[in-house]
Tab-separated table of C-alpha atoms and ligand atoms in Angstrom:
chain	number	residue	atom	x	y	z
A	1	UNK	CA	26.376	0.986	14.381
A	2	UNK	CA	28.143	0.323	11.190
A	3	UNK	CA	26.409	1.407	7.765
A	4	UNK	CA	26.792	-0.679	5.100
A	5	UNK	CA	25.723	1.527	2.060
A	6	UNK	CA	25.777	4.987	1.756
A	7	UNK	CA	22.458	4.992	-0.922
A	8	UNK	CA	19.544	3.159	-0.386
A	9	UNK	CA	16.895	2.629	-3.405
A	10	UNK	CA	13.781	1.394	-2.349
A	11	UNK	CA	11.139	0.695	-5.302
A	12	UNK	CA	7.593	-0.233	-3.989
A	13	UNK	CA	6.147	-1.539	-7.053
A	14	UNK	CA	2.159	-1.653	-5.197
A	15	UNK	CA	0.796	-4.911	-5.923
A	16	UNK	CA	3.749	-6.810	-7.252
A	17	UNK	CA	2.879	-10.594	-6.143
A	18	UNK	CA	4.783	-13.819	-5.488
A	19	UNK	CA	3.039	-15.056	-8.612
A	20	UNK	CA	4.274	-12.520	-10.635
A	21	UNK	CA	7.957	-13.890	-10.055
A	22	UNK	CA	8.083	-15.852	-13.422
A	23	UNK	CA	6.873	-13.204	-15.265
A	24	UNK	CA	9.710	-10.391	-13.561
A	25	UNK	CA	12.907	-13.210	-14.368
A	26	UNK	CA	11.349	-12.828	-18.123
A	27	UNK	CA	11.415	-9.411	-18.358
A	28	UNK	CA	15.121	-7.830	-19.416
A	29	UNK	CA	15.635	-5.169	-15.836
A	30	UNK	CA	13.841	-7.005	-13.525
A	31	UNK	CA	16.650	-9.811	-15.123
A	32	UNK	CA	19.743	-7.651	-14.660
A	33	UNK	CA	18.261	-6.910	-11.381
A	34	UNK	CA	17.801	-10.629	-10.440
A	35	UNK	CA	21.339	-11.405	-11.060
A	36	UNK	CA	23.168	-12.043	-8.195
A	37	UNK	CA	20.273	-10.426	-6.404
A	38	UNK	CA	18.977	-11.871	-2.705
A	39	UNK	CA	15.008	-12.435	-2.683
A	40	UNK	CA	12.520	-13.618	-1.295
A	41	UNK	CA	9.206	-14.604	-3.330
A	42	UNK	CA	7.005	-15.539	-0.585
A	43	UNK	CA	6.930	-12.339	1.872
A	44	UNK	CA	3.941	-12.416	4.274
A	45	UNK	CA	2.362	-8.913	3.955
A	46	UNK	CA	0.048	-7.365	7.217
A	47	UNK	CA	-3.568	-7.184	7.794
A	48	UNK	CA	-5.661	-5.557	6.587
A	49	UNK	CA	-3.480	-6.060	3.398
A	50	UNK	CA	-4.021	-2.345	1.823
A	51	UNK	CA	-1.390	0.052	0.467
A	52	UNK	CA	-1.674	2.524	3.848
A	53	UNK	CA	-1.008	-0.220	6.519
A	54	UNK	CA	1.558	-1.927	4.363
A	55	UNK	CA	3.588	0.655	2.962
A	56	UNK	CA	3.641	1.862	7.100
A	57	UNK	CA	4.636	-1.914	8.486
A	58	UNK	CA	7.417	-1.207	5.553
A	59	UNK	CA	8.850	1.488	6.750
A	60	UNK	CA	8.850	1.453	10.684
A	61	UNK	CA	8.815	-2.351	10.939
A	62	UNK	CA	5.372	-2.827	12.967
A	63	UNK	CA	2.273	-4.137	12.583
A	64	UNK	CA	-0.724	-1.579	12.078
A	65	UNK	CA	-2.045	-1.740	15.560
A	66	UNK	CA	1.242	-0.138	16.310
A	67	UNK	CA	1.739	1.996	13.872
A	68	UNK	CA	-1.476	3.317	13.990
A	69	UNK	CA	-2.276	3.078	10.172
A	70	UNK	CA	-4.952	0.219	10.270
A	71	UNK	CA	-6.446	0.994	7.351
A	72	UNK	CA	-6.158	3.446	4.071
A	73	UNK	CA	-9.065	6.066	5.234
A	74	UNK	CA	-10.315	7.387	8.707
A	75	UNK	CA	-13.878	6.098	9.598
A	76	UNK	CA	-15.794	8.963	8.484
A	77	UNK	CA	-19.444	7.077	8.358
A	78	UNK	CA	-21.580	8.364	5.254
A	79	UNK	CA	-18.997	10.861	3.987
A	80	UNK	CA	-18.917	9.885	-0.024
A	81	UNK	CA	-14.833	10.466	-0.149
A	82	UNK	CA	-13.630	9.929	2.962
A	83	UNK	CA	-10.227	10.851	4.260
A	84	UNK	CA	-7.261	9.386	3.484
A	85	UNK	CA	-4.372	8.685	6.536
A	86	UNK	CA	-2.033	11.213	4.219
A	87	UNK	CA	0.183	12.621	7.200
A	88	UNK	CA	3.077	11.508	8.914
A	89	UNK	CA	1.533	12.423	12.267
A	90	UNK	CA	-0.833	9.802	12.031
A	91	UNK	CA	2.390	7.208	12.064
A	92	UNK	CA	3.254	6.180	15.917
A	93	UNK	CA	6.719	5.566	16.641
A	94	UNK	CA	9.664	6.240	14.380
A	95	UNK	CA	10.288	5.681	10.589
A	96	UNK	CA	13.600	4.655	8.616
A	97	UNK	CA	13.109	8.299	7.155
A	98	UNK	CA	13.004	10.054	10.548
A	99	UNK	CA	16.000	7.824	11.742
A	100	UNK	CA	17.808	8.749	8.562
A	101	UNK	CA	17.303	12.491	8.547
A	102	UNK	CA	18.083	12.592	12.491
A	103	UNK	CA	21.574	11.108	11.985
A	104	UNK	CA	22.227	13.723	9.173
A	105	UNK	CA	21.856	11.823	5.957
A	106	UNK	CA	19.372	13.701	2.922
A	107	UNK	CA	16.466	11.820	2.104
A	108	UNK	CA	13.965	11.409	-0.182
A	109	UNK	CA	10.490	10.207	-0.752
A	110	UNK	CA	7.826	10.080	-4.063
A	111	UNK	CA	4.512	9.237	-3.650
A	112	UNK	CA	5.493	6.848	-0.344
A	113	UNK	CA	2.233	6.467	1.343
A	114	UNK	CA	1.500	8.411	4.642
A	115	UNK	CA	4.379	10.875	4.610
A	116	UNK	CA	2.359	14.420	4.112
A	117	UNK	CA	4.475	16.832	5.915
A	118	UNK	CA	7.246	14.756	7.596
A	119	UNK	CA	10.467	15.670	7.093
A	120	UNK	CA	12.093	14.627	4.048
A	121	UNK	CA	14.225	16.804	1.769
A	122	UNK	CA	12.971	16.015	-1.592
A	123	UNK	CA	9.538	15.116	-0.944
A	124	UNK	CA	6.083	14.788	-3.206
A	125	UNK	CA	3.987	13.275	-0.936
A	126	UNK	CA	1.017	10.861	-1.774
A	127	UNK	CA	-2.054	13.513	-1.075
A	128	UNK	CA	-5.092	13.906	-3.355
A	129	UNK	CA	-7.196	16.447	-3.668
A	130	UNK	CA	-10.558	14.980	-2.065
A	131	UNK	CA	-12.198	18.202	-1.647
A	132	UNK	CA	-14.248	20.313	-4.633
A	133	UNK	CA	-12.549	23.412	-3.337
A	134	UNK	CA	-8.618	21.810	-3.114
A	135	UNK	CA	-6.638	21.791	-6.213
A	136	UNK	CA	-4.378	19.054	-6.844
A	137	UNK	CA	-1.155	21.227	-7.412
A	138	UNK	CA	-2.182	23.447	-4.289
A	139	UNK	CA	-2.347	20.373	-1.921
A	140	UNK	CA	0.906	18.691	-3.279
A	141	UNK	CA	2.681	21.983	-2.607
A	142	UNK	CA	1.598	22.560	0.895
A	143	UNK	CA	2.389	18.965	2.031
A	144	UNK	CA	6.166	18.340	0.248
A	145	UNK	CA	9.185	19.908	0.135
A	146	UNK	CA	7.798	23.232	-2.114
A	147	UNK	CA	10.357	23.816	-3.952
A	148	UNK	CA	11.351	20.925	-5.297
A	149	UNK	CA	7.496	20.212	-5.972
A	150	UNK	CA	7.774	23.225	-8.398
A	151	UNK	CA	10.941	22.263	-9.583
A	152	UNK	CA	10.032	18.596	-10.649
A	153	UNK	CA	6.261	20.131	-12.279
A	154	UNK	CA	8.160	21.894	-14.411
A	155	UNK	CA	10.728	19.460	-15.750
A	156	UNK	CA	8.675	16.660	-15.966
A	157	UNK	CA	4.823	17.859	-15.452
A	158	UNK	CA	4.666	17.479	-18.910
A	159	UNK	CA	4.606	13.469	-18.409
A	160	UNK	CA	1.433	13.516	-16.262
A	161	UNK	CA	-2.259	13.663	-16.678
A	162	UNK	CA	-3.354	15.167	-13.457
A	163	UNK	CA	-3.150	11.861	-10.901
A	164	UNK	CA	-4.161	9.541	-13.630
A	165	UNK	CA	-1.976	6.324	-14.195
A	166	UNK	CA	0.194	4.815	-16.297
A	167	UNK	CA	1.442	8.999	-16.412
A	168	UNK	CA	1.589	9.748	-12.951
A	169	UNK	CA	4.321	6.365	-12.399
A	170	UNK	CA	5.970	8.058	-15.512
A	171	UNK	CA	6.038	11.364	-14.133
A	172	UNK	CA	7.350	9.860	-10.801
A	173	UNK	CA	10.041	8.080	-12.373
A	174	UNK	CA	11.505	10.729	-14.366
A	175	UNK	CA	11.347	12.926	-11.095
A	176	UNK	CA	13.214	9.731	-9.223
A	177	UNK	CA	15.900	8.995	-11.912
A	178	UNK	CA	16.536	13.060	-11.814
A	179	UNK	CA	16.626	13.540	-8.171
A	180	UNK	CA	19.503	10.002	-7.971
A	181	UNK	CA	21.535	11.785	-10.620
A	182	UNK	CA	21.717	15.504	-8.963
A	183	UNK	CA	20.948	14.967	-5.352
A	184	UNK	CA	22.447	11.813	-4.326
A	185	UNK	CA	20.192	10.828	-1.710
A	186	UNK	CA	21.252	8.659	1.304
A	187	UNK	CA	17.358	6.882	1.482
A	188	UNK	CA	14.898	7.112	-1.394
A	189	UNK	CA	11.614	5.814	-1.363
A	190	UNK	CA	9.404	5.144	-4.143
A	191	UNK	CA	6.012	4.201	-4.616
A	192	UNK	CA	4.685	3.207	-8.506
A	193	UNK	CA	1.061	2.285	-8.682
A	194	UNK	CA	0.224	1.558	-12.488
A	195	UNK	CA	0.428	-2.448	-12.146
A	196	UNK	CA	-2.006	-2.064	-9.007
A	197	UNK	CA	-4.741	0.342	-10.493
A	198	UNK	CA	-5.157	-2.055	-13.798
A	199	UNK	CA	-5.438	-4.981	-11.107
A	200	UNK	CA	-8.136	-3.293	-9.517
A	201	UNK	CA	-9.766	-1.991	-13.360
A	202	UNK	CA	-9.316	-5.020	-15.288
A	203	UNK	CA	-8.315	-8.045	-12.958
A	204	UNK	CA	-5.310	-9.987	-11.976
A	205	UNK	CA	-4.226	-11.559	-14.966
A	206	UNK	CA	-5.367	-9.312	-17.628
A	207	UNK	CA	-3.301	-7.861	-20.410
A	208	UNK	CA	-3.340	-4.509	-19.179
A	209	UNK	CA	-2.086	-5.878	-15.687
A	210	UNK	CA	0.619	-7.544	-18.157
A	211	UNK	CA	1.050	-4.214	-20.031
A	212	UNK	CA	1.689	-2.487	-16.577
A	213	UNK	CA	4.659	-4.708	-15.584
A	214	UNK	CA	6.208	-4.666	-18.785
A	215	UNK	CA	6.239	-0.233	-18.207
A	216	UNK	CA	7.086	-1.469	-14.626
A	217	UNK	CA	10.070	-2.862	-16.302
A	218	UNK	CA	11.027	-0.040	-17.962
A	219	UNK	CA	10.830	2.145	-15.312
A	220	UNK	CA	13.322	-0.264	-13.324
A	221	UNK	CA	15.849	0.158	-15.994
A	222	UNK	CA	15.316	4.143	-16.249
A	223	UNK	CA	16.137	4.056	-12.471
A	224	UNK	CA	19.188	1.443	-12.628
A	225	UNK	CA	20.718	3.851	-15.596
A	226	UNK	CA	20.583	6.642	-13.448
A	227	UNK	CA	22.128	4.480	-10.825
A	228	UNK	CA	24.895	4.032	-13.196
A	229	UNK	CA	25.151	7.764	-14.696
A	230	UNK	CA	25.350	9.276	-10.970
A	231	UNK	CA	28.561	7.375	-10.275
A	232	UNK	CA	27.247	6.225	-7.234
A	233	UNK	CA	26.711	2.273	-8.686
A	234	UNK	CA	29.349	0.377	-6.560
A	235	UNK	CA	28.224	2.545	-3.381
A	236	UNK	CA	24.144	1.774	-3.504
A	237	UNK	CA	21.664	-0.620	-2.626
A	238	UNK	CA	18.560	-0.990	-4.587
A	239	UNK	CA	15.484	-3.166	-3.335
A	240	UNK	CA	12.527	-3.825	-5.403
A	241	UNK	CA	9.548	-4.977	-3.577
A	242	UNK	CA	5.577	-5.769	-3.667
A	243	UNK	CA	3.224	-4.357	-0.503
A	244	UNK	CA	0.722	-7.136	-1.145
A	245	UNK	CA	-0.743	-9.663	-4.019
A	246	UNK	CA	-4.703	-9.144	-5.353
A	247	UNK	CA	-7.644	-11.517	-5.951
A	248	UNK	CA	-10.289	-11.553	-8.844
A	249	UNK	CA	-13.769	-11.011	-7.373
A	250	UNK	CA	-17.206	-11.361	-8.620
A	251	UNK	CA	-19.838	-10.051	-5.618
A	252	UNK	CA	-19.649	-7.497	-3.521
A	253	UNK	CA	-20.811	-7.661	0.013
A	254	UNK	CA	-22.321	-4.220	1.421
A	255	UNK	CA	-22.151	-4.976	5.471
A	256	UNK	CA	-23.865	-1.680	5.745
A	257	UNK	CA	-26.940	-2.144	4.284
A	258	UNK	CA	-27.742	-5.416	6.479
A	259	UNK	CA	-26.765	-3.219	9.409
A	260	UNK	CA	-29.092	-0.449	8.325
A	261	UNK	CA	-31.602	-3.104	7.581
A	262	UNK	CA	-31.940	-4.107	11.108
A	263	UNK	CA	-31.648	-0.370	12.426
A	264	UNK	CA	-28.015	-0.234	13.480
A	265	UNK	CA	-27.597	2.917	10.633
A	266	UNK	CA	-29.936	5.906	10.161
A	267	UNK	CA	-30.158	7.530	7.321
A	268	UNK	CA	-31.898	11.030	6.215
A	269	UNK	CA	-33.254	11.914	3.674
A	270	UNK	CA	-30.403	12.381	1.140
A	271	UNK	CA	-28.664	9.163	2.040
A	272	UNK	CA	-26.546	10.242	4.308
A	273	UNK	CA	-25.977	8.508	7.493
A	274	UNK	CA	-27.193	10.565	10.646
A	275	UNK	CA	-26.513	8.160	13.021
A	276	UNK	CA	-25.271	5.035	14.021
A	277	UNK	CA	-24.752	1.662	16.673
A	278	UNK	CA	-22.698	-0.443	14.474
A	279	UNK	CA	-20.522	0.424	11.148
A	280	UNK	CA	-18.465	-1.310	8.683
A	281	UNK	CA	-15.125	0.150	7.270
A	282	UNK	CA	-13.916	-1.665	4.558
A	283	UNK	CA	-10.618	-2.805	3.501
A	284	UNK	CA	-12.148	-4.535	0.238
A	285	UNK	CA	-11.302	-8.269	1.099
A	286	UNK	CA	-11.716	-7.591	4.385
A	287	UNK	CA	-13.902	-5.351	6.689
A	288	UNK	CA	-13.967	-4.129	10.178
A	289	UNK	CA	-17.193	-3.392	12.049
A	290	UNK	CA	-17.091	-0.890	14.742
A	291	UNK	CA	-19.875	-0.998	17.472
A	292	UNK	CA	-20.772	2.440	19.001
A	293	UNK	CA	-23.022	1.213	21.430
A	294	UNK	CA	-22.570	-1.778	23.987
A	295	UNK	CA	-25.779	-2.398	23.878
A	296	UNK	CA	-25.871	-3.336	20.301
A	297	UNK	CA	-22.785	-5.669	20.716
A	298	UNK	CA	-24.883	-8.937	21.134
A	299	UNK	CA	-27.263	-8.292	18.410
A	300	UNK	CA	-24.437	-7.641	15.852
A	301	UNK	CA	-22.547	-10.690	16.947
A	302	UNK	CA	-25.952	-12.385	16.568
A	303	UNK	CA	-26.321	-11.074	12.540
A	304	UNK	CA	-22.442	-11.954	11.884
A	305	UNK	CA	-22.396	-15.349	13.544
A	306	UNK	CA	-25.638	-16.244	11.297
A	307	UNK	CA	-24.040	-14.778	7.978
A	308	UNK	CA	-20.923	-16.573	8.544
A	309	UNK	CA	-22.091	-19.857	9.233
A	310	UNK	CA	-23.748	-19.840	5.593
A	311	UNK	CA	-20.832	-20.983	2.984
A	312	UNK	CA	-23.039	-18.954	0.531
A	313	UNK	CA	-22.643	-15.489	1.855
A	314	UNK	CA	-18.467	-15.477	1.040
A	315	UNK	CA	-17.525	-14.439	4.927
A	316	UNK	CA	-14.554	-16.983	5.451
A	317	UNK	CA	-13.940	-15.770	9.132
A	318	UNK	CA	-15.601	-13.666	11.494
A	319	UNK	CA	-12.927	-12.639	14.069
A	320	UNK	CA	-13.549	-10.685	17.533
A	321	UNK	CA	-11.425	-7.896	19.743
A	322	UNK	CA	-8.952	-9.820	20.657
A	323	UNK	CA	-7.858	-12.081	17.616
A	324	UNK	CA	-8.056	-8.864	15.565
A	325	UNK	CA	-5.696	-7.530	17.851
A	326	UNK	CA	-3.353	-10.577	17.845
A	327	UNK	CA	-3.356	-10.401	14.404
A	328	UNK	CA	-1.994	-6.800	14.353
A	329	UNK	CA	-4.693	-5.296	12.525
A	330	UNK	CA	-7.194	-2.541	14.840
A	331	UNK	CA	-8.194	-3.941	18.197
A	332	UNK	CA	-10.808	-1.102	18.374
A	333	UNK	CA	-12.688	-2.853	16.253
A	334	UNK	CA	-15.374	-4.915	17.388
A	335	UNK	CA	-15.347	-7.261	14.347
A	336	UNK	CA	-13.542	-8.390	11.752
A	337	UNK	CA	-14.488	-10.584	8.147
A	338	UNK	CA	-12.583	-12.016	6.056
A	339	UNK	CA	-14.176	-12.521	2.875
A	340	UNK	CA	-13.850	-15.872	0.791
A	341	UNK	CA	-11.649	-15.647	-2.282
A	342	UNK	CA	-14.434	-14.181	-5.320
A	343	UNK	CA	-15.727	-11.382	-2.624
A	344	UNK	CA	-15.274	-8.006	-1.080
A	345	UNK	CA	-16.700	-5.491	1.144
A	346	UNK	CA	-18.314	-2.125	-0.115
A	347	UNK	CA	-19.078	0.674	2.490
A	348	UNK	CA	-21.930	1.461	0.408
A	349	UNK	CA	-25.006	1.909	1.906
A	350	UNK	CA	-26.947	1.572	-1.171
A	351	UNK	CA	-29.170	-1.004	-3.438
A	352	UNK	CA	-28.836	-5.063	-2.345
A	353	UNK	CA	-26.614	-5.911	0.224
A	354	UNK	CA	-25.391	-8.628	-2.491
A	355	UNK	CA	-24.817	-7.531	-5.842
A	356	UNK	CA	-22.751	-9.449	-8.505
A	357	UNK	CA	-20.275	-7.423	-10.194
A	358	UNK	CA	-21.221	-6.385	-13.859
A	359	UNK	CA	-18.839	-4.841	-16.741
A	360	UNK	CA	-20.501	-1.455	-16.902
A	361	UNK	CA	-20.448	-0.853	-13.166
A	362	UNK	CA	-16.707	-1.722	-13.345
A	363	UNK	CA	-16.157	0.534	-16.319
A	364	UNK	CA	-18.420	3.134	-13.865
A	365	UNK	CA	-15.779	2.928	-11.207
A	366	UNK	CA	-18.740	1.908	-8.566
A	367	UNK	CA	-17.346	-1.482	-8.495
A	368	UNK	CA	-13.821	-3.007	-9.386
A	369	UNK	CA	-12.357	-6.532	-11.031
A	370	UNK	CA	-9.823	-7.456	-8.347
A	371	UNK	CA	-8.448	-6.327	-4.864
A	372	UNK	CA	-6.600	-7.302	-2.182
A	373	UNK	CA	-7.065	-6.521	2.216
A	374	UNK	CA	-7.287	-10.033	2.492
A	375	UNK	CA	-5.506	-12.190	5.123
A	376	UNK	CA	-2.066	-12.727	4.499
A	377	UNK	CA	-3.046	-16.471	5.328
A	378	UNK	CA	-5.082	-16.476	2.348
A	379	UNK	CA	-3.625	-18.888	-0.177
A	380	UNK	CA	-1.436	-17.997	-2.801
A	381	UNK	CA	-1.235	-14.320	-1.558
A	382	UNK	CA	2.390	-13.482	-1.077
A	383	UNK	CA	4.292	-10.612	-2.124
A	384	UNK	CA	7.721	-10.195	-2.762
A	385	UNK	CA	11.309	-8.766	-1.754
A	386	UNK	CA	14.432	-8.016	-3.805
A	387	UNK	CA	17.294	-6.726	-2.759
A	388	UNK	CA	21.415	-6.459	-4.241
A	389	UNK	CA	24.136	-4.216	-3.928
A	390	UNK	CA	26.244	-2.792	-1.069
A	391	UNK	CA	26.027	-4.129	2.125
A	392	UNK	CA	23.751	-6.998	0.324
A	393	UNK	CA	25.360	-10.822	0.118
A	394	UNK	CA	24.863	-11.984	-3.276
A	395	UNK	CA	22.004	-14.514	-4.316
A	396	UNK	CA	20.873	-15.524	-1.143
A	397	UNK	CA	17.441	-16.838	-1.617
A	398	UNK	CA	14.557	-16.258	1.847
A	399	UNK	CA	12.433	-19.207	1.840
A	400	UNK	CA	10.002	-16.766	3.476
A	401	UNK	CA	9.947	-13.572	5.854
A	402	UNK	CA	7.228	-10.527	6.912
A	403	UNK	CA	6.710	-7.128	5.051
A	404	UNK	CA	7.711	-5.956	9.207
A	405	UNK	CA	11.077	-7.576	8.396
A	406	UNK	CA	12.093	-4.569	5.741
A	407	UNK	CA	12.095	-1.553	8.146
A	408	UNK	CA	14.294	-2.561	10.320
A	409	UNK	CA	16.535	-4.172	7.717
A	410	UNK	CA	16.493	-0.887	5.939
A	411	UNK	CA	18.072	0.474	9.149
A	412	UNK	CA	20.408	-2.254	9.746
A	413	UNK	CA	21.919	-1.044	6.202
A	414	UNK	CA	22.152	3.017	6.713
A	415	UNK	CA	23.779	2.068	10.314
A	416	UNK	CA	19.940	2.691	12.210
A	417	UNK	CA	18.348	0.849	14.548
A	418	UNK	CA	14.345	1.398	14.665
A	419	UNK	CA	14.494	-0.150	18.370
A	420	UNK	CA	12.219	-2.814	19.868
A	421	UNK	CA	9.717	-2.974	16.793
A	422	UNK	CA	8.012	-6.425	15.468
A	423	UNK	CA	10.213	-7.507	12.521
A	424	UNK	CA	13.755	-8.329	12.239
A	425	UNK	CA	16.756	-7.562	10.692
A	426	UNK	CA	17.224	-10.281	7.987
A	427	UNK	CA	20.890	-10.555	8.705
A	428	UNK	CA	21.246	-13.738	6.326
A	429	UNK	CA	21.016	-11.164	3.662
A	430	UNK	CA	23.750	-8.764	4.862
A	431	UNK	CA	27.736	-8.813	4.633
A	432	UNK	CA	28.226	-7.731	7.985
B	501	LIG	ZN1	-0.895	-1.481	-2.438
């Protein structure tokens, strides 16, 4: 198959929204970007809509009940800081980063969700430390490409505060503009958070969202100069694009203290669960409940049919096995809810099972101002796609298409083919 750029620059600014689009032609990179650029402003993302699923229906072109990722942490019930899906062998099926490195090209990957330990050349994985006894530095080290881990601490460590944003995005850029200028990569992939961690702190439209696109912004342009300085301008492709939009919220709804009410969770005497029928994992505006035992189905359906019937308890949908798996989210989940815009699901097991969200529990970190796991049917929701350069026709504009749609496109432009996978190659945006 023929490729049709020989660099490909993928930005995932997490968070960026379709209603953020007026705001990005304002703003003087995203503007040089934007000219002559293809786009798309109304890209359906997956469900559940969080960073792990979508950054994996990105990059292999399925929907999470393929892929495996169906949401951002394992189900570890009670555990206060669960595990994350961090490694690549949780991802079924192939990647454009697998595809690329098998037919010989160098690739490279910052902080791109789920990609501990895969095979990428210059490589600093997303992985916290979620363990007392792990240190951050240790963990990054063991799960990238070492020595460019070191190499990259040293030059630009200075930039960070631990994991803490806006530095880490800083720190990530400087690393990314470094690694275009000496290493040339055929496929980078980028992930910058800052815009959605002051969604989640301070809501959707607040000035420090506003702050965070304007160093969003920056960033861009530090990236597009090293695009320039490298040489490699008239021979790369650069895509900017959004993994999902957010919602403002103002109650949180803690499934698993109505399922502990009626005796579906045990807990001892710290807290801690010690056993269980039925279990929600939540995805924030959305939740999955798992049912251990069979028995317990009827009386669970019973409680969620009830709850969702009453407009007042902010469950817009209550979905079962099989539309969950139609909907490409986990089919081993007995249950789904979709919360109404204004709510979201806590795995807490503590205090009232409703509890409206005040300032000081925000500025706590127990609760937060905004999120997103919602439906991608949810209205106003849509993310976004940019793409220009080589092997990109100029200013063609998608009236719509599906995060799954960018993985395989991806391919289509290094000369790849991810096989039979759920999106498509958007060839009205290619030259050949
Ligand atoms: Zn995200």
């Amino acid at each position: 198959m023929k490729r049709l750029t020989d660099h490909l620059i993928v930005i995932s600014f997490d968070c960026l929204s379709a209603n953020d689009f007026e705001e990005l032609k304002k703003l003087p990179n995203f503007q040089r970007l934007l000219e002559g650029a293809s786009y798309c402003r109304q890209v359906n993302t997956i469900y559940p809509s969080v960073t792990y699923p979508c950054h994996t229906s990105i990059i292999t072109g399925n929907y999470p009940n393929r892929h495996g990722i169906t949401a951002n942490t394992l189900v570890q019930p009670g555990r206060p800081s669960p595990d994350w899906y961090w490694q690549r062998r949780h991802v079924d099926g192939s990647t454009v980063y697998d595809e690329a490195k098998k037919a010989g090209m160098s690739t490279a990957a910052l902080l791109w969700p789920v990609t501990a330990k895969a095979k990428i050349d210059y490589h600093i994985p997303e992985i916290f430390a979620n363990r007392k006894w792990h240190s951050q530095t240790a963990v990054s080290l063991m799960n990238g490409s070492f020595f460019y881990t070191i190499e990259m601490n040293r030059k630009f460590g200075h930039l960070r505060k631990g994991i803490r944003q806006p530095w880490l995005d800083d720190f990530v850029t400087a690393a990314a503009a470094y690694t275009i200028r000496t290493k040339k990569p055929n496929l980078m992939l980028l992930h910058l958070v800052d815009l959605d961690s002051q969604r989640h702190r301070y809501g959707f439209h607040s000035t420090e969202a506003e702050d965070a696109l304007r160093r969003h912004d920056d960033r861009l342009g530090e990236l597009l100069k090293a695009i320039d300085d490298s040489g490699i301008g008239d021979r790369a492709t650069i895509i900017a694009l959004g993994d999902h939009s957010s919602l403002d919220e103002h109650t949180v709804i803690k499934m698993n203290v109505l399922l502990k009410d009626s005796g579906l969770i045990l807990v001892g005497k710290k807290g801690s669960v010690t056993s269980w029928q039925a279990y929600c994992q939540s995805n924030d505006g959305s939740c999955y409940i798992f049912v251990k035992d069979p028995e317990a189905q009827e009386r669970v359906n019973a409680m969620l049919h009830s709850l969702v019937t009453n407009p007042k308890n902010g469950i817009g949908a209550l979905y079962r096995a099989g539309e969950i798996e139609k909907m490409g989210a986990d089919g081993k989940a007995a249950f789904m809810l979709e919360a109404k815009e204004g709510y979201y699901f806590s795995e807490s097991l503590n205090g009232e099972a409703y509890e409206s969200i005040q300032e000081a529990d925000v500025a706590s970190g127990l609760y937060t101002r905004a999120c997103h796991g919602y439906s991608p049917n949810k209205p106003g929701y849509q993310t976004v796609f940019i793409a220009k350069g080589k092997g990109i026709q100029r200013e063609v504009v998608l009236p719509n298409m599906s995060l799954v749609d960018e993985g395989p496109t991806f391919a289509r432009l290094l000369g790849l083919d991810l096989g039979n996978v759920d999106g498509r190659v958007l060839t009205e945006l290619l030259t050949d």
